[in-house]
Short mmCIF file of N, CA and C in Angstrom, two decimals:
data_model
loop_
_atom_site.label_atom_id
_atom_site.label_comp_id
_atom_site.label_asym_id
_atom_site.label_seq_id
_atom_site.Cartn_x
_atom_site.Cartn_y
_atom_site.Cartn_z
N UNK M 1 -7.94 5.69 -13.35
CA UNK M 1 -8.20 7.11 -13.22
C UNK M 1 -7.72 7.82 -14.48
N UNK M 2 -8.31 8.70 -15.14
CA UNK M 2 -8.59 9.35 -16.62
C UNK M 2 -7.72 10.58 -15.61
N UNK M 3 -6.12 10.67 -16.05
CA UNK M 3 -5.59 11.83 -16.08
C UNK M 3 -5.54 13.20 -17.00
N UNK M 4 -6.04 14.24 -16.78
CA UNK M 4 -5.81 15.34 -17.59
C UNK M 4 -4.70 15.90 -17.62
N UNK M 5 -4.71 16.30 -19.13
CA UNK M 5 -3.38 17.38 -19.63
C UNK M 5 -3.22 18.44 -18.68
N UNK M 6 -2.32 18.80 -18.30
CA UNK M 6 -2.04 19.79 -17.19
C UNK M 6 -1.27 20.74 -17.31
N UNK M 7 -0.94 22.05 -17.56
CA UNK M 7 -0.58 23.14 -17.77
C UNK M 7 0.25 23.89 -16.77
N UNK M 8 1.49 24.30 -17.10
CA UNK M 8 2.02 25.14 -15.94
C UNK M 8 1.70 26.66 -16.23
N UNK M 9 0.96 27.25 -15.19
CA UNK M 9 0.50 28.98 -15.33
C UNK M 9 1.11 30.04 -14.94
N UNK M 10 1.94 29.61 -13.58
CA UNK M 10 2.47 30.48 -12.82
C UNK M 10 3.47 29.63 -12.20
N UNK M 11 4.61 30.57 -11.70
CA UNK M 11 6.19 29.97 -11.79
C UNK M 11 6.28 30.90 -9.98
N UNK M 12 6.74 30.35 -8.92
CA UNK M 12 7.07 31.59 -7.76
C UNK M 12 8.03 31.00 -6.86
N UNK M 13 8.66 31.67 -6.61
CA UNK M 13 10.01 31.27 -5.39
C UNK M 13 10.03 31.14 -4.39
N UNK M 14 8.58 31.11 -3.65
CA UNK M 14 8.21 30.52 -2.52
C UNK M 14 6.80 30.16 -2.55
N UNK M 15 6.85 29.20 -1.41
CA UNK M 15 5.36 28.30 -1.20
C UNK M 15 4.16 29.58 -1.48
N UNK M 16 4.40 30.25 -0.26
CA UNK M 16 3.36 31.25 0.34
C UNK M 16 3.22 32.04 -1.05
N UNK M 17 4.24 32.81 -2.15
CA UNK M 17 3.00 33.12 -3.10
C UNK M 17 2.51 32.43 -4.12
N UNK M 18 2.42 31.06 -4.21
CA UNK M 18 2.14 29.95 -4.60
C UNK M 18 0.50 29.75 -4.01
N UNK M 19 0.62 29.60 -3.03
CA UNK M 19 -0.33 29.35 -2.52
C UNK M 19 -1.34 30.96 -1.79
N UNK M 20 -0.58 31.72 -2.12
CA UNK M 20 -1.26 33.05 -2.30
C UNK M 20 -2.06 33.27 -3.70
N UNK M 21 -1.84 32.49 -4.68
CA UNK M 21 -2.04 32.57 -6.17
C UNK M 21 -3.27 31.56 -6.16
N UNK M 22 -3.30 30.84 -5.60
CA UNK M 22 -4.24 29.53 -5.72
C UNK M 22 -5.71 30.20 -4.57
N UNK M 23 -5.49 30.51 -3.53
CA UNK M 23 -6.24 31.52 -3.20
C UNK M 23 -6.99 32.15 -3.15
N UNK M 24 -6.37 33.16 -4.62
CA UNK M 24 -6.78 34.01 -5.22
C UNK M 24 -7.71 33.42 -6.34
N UNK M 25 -7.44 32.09 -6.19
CA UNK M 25 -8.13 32.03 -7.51
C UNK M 25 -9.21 30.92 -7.00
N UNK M 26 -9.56 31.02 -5.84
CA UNK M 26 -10.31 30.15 -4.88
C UNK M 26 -11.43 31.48 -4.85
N UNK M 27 -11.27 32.87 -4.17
CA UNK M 27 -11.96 33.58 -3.84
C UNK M 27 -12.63 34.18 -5.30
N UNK M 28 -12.11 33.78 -6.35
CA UNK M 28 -12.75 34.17 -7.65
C UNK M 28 -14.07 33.24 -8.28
N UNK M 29 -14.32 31.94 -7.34
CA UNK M 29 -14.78 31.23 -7.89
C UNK M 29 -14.29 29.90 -8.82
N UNK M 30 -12.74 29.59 -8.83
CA UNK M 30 -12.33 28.88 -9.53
C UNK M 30 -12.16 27.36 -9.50
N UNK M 31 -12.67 26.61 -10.05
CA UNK M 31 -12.84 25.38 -9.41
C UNK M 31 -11.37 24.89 -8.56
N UNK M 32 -11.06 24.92 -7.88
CA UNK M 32 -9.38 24.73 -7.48
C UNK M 32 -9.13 23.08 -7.21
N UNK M 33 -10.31 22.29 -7.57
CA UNK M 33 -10.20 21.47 -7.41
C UNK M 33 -9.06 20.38 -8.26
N UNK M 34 -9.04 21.18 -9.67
CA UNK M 34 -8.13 21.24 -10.84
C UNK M 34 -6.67 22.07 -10.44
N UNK M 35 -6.56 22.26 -9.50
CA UNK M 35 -5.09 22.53 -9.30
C UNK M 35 -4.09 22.17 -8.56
N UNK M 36 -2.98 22.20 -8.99
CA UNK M 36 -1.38 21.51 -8.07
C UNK M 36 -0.78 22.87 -7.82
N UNK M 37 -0.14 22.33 -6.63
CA UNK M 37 1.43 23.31 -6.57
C UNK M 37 2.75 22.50 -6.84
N UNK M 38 3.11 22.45 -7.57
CA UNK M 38 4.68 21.17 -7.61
C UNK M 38 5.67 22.31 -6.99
N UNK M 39 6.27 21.81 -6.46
CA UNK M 39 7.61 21.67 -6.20
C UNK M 39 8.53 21.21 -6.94
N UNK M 40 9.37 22.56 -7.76
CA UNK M 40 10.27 21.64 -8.98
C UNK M 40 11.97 22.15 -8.25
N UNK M 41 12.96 21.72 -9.30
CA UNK M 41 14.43 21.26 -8.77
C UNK M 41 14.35 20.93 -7.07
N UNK M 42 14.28 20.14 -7.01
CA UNK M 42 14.29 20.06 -5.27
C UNK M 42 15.90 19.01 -5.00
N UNK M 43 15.97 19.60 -3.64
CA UNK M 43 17.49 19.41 -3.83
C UNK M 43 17.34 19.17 -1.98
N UNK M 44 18.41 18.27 -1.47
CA UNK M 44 18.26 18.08 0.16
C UNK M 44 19.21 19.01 0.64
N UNK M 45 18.80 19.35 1.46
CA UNK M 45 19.42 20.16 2.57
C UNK M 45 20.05 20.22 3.40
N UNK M 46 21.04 19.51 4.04
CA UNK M 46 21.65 19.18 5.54
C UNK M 46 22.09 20.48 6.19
N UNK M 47 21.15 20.83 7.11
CA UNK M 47 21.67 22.12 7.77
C UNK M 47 22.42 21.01 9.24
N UNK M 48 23.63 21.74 8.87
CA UNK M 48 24.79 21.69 10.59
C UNK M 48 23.98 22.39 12.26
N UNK M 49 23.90 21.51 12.80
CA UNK M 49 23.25 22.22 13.82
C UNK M 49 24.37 22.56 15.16
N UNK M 50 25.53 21.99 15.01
CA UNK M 50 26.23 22.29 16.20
C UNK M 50 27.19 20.59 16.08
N UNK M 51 27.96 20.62 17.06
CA UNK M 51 29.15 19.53 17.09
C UNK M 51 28.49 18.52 17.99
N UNK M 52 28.79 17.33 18.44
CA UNK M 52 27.92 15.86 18.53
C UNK M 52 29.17 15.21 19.45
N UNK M 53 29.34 15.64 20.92
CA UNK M 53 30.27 14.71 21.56
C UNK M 53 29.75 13.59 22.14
N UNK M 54 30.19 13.19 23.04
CA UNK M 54 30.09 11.96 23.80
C UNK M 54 28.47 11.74 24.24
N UNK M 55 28.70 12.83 25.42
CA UNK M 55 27.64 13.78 25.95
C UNK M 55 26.30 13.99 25.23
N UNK M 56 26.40 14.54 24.17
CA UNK M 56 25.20 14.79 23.09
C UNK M 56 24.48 13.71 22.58
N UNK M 57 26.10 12.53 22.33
CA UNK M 57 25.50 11.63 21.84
C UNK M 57 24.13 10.60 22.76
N UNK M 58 24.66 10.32 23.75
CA UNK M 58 24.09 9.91 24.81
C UNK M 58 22.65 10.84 25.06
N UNK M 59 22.77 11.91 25.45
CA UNK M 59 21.66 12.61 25.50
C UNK M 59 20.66 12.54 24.27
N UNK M 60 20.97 12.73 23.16
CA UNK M 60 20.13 12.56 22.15
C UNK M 60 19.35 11.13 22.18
N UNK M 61 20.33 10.39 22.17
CA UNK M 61 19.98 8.71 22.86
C UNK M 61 18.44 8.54 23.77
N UNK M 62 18.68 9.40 24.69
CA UNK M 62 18.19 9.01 25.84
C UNK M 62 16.52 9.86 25.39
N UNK M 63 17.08 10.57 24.92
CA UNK M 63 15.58 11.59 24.38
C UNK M 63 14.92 10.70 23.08
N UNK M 64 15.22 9.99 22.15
CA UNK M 64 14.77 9.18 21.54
C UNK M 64 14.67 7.75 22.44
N UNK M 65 15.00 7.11 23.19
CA UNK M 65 14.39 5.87 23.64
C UNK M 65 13.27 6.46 24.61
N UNK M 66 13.68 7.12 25.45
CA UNK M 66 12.38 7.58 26.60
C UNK M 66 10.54 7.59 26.11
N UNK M 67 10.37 8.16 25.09
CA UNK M 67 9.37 8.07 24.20
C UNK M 67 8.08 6.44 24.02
N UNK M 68 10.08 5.64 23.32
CA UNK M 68 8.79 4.63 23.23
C UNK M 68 9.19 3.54 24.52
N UNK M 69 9.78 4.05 25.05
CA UNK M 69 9.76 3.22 26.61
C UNK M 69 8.61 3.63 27.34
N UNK M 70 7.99 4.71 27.10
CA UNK M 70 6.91 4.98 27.97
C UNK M 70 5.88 4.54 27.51
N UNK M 71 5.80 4.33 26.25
CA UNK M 71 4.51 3.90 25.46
C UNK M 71 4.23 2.49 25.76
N UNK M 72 5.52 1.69 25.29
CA UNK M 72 5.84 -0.07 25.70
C UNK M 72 5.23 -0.08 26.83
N UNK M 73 5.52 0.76 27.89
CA UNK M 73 5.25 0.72 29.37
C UNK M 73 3.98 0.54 29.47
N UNK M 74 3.36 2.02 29.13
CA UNK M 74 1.79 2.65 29.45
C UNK M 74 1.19 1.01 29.02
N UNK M 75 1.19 0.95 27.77
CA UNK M 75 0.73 -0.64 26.98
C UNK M 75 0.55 -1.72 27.89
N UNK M 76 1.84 -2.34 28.55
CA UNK M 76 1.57 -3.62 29.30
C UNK M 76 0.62 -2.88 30.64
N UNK M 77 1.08 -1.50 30.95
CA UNK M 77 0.11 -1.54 32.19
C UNK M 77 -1.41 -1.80 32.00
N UNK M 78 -1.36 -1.34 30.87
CA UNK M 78 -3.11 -1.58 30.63
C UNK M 78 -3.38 -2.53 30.49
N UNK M 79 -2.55 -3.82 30.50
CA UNK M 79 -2.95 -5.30 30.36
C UNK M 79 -3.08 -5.71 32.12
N UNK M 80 -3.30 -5.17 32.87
CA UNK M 80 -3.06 -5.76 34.24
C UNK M 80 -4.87 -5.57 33.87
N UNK M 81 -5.32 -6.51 34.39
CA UNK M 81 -6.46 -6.41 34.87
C UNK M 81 -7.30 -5.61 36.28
N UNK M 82 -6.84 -5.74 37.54
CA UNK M 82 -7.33 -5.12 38.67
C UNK M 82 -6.99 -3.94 39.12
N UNK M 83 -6.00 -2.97 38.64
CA UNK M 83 -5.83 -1.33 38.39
C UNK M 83 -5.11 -0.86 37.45
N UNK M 84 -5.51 -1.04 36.14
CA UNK M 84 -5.02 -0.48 34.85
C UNK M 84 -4.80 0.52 34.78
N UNK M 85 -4.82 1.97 35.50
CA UNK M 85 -4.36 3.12 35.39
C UNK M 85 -2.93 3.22 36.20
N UNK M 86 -3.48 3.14 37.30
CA UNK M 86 -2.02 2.92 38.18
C UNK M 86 -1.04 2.45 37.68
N UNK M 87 -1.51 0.86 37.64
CA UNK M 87 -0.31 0.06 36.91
C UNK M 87 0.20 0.64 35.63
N UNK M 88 -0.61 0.88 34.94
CA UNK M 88 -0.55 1.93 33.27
C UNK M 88 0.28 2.70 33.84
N UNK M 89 0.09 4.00 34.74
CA UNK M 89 1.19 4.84 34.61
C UNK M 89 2.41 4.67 35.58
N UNK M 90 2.18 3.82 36.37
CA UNK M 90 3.61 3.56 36.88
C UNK M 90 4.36 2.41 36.05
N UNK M 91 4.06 1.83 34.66
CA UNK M 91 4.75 0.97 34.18
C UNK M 91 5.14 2.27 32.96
N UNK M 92 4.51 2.80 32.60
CA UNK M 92 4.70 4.00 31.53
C UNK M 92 6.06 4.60 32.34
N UNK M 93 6.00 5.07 33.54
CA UNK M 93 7.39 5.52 34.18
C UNK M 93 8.32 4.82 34.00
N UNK M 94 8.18 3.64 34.50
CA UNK M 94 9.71 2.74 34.39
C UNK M 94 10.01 2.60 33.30
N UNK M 95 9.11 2.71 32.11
CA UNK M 95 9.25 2.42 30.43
C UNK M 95 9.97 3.59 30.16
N UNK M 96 9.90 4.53 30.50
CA UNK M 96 10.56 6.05 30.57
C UNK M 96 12.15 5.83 30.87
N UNK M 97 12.16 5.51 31.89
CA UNK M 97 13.85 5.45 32.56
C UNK M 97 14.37 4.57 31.78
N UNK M 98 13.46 2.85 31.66
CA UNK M 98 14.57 1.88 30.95
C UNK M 98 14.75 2.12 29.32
N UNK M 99 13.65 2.86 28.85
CA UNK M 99 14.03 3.35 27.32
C UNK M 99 15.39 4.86 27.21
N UNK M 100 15.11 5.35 28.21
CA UNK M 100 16.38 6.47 27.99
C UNK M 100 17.77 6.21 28.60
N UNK M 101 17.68 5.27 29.31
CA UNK M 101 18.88 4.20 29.90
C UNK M 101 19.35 3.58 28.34
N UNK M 102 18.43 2.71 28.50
CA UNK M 102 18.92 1.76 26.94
C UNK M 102 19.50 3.05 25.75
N UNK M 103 18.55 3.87 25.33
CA UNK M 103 18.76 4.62 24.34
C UNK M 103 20.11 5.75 24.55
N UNK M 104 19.97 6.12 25.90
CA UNK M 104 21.51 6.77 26.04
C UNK M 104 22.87 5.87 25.55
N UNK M 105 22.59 5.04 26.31
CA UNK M 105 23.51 3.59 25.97
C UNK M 105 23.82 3.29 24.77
N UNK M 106 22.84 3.11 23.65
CA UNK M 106 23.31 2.66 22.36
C UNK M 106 23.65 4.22 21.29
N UNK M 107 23.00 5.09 22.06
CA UNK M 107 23.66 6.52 21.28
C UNK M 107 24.90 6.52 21.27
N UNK M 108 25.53 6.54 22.94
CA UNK M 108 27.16 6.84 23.41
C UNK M 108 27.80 5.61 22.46
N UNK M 109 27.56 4.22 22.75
CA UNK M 109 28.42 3.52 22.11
C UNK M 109 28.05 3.83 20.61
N UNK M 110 26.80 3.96 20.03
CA UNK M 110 27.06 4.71 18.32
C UNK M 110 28.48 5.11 18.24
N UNK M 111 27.93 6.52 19.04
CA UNK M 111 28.69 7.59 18.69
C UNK M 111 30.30 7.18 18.44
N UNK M 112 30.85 6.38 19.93
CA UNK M 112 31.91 5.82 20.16
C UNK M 112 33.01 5.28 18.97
N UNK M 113 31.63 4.18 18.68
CA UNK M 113 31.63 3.79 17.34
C UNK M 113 32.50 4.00 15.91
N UNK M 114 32.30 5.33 16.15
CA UNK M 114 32.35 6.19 14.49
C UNK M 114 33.47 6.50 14.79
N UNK M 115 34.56 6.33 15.87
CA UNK M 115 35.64 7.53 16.24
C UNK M 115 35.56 8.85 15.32
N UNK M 116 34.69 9.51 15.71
CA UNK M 116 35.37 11.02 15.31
C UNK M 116 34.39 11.46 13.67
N UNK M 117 33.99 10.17 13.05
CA UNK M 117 33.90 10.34 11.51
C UNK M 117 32.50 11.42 11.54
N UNK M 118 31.49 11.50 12.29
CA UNK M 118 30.58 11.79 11.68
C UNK M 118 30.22 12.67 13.30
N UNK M 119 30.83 13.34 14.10
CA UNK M 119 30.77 14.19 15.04
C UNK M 119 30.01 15.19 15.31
N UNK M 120 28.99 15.81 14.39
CA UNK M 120 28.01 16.88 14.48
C UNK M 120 26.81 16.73 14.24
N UNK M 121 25.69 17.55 14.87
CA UNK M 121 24.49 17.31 14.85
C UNK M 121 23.98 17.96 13.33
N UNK M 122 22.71 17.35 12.67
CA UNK M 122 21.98 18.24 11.46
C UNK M 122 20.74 17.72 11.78
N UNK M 123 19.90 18.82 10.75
CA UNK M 123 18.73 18.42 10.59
C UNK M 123 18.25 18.32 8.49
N UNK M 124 17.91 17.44 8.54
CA UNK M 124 17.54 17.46 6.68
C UNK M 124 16.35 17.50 6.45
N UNK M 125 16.39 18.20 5.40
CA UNK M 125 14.77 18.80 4.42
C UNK M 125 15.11 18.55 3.29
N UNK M 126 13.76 18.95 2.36
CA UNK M 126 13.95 18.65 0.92
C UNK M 126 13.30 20.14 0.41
N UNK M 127 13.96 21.08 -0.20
CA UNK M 127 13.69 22.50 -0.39
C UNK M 127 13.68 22.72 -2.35
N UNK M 128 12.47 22.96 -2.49
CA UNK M 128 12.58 23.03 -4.40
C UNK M 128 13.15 24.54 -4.30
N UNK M 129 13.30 24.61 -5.81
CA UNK M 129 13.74 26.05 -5.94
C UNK M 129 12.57 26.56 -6.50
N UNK M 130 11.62 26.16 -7.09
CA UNK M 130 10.67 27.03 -7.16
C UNK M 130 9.02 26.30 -7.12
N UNK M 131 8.06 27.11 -7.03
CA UNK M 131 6.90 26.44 -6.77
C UNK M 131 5.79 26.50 -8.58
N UNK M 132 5.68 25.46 -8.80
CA UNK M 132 4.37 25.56 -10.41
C UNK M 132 3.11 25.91 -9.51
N UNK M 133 2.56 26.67 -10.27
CA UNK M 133 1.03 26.34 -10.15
C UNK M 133 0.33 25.74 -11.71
N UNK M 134 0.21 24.61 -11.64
CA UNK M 134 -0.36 24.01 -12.43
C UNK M 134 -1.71 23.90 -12.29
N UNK M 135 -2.67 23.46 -13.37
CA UNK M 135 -4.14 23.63 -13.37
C UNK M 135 -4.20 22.48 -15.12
N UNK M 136 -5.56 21.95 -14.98
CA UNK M 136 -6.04 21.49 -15.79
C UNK M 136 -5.79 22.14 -17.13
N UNK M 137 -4.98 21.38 -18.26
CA UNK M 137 -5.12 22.32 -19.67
C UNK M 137 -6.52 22.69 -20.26
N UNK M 138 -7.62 21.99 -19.77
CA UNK M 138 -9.11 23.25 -20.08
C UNK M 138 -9.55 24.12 -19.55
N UNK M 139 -8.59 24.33 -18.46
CA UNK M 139 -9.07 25.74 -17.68
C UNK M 139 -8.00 26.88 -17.50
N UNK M 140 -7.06 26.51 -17.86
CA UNK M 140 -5.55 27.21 -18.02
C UNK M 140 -5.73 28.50 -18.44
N UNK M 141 -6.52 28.58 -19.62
CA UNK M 141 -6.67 29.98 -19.88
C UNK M 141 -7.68 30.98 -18.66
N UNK M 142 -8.76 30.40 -18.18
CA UNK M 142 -8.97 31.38 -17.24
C UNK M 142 -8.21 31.42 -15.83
N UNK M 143 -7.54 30.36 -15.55
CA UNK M 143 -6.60 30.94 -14.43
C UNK M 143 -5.60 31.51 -14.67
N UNK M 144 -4.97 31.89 -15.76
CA UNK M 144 -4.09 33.05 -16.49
C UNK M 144 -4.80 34.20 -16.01
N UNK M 145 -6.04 34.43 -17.09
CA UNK M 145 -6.61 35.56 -16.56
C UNK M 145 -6.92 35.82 -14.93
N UNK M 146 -7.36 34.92 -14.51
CA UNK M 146 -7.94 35.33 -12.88
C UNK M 146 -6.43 35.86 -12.09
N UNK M 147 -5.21 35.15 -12.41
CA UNK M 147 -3.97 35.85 -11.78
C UNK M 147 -3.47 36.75 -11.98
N UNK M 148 -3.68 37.10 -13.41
CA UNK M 148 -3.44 38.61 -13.96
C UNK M 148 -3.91 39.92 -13.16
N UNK M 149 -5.54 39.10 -12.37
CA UNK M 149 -5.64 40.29 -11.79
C UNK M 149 -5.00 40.55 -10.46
N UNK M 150 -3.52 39.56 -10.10
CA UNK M 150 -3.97 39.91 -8.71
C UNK M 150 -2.88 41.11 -8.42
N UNK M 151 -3.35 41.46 -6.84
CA UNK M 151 -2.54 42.98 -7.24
C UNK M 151 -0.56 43.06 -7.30
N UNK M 152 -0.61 44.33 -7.83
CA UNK M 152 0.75 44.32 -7.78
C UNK M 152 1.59 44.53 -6.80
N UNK M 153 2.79 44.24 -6.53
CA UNK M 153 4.01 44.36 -5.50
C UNK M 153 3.23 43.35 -4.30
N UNK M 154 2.70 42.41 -4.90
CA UNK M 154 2.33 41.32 -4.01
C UNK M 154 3.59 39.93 -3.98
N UNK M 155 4.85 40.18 -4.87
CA UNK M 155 5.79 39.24 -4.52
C UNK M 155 5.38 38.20 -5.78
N UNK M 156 4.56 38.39 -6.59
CA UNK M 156 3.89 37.09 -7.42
C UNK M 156 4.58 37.11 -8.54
N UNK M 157 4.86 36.26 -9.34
CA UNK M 157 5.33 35.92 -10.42
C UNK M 157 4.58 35.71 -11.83
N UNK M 158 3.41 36.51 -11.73
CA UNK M 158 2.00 36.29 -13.04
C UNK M 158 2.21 37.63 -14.06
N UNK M 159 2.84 38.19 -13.79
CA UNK M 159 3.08 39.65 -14.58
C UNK M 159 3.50 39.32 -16.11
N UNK M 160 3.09 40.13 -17.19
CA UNK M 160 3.14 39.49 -18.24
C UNK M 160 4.67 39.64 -18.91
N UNK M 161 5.40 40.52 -18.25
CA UNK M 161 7.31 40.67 -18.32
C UNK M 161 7.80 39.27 -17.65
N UNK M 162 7.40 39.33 -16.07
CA UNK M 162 8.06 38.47 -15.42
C UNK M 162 7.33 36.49 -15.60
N UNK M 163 6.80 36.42 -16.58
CA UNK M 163 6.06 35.18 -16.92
C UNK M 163 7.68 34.51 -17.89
N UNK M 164 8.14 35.24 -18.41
CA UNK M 164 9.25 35.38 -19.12
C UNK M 164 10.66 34.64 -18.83
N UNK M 165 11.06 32.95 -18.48
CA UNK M 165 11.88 32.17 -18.26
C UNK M 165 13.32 33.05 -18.76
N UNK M 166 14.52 32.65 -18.48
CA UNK M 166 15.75 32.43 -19.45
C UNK M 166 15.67 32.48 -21.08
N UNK M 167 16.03 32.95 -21.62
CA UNK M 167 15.74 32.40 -22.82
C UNK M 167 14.35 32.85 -23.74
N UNK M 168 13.77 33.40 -23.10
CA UNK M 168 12.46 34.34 -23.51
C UNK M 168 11.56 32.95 -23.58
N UNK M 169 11.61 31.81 -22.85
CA UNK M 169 10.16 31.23 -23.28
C UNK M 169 9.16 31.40 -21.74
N UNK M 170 7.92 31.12 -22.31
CA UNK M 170 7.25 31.44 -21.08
C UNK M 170 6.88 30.19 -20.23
N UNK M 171 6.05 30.74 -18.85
CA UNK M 171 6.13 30.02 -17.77
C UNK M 171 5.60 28.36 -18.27
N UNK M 172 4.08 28.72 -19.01
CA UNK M 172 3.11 27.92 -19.19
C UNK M 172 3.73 26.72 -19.33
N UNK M 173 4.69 26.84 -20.78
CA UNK M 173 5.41 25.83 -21.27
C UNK M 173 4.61 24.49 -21.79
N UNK M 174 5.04 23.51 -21.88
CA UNK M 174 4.01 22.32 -22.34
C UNK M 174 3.49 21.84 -21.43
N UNK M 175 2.11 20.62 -21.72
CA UNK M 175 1.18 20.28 -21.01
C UNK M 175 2.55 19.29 -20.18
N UNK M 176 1.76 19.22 -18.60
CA UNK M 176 2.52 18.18 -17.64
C UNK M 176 1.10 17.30 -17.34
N UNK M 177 1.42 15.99 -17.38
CA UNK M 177 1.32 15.48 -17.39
C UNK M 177 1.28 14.05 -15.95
#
């Protein structure tokens, strides 16, 4: 695959006017087929969701095995030959109980496990700090222009002050590649 030189045009601090920008340059006619949104400095996230006892642990357990105990289940029922639904969903049930049995079970003893070390619940993401709109370096110059027009106090980052990095260099910067 013949990669093209690729240009950064527009710089924004969230997805949505990122993809408000691309859009815009969809409803202009612009081939958008030639364009990215990157996601640059991206950095993980562990948000704390609350504390992780015995209790939790087990419960969380039991809510992750139940799932594919029912599935395992549903599965062999459909292998019975002379009432595959029935059997299907009353083996999907018991797949239910013995997966959130089992899975409570190996949560609590996890948890047990750890004495104490790792006690709270999170959830993790991967969050950039800002969004490129990149585009093909042969078309770069008209999606400059097409963003220029879009309107103002729309939150966008295409303004010909605010194109303007640290340091006075601009967004575009060199071809990516």
């Amino acid at each position: 695959m013949n990669e093209q030189p690729r240009r950064t045009v527009a710089s924004y601090t969230t997805y949505q006017e990122a993809e408000r920008a691309v859009d815009h340059l969809s409803d202009r006619g612009f081939p958008v087929e030639r364009v990215a949104i990157v996601g640059r400095d991206v950095q993980l996230v562990e948000q704390v969701t609350g504390r992780m006892g015995p209790g939790g642990a087990a419960l969380h357990g039991a809510a992750s095995g139940a799932l594919p105990g029912a599935l395992i289940g549903w599965i062999f029922g459909l292998l019975n030959w002379l009432d595959p639904v029935v059997s299907g969903l009353l083996l999907a049930l018991y797949g239910l109980i013995f997966g959130a049995l089992v899975g409570a079970l190996i949560g609590l003893l996890t948890h047990l496990s750890q004495r104490g070390r790792r006690d709270f619940a999170s959830v993790s993401f991967m969050q950039p700090s800002r969004y490129d709109v990149v585009v093909d370096d042969t078309v770069a110059a008209d999606a400059v222009r097409l963003l220029a027009e879009l309107p103002a106090g729309t939150g966008t980052d295409t303004g010909t002050d605010s194109r303007m990095r640290k340091g006075g260099r601009p967004h575009g910067g060199p071809a990516v590649t």
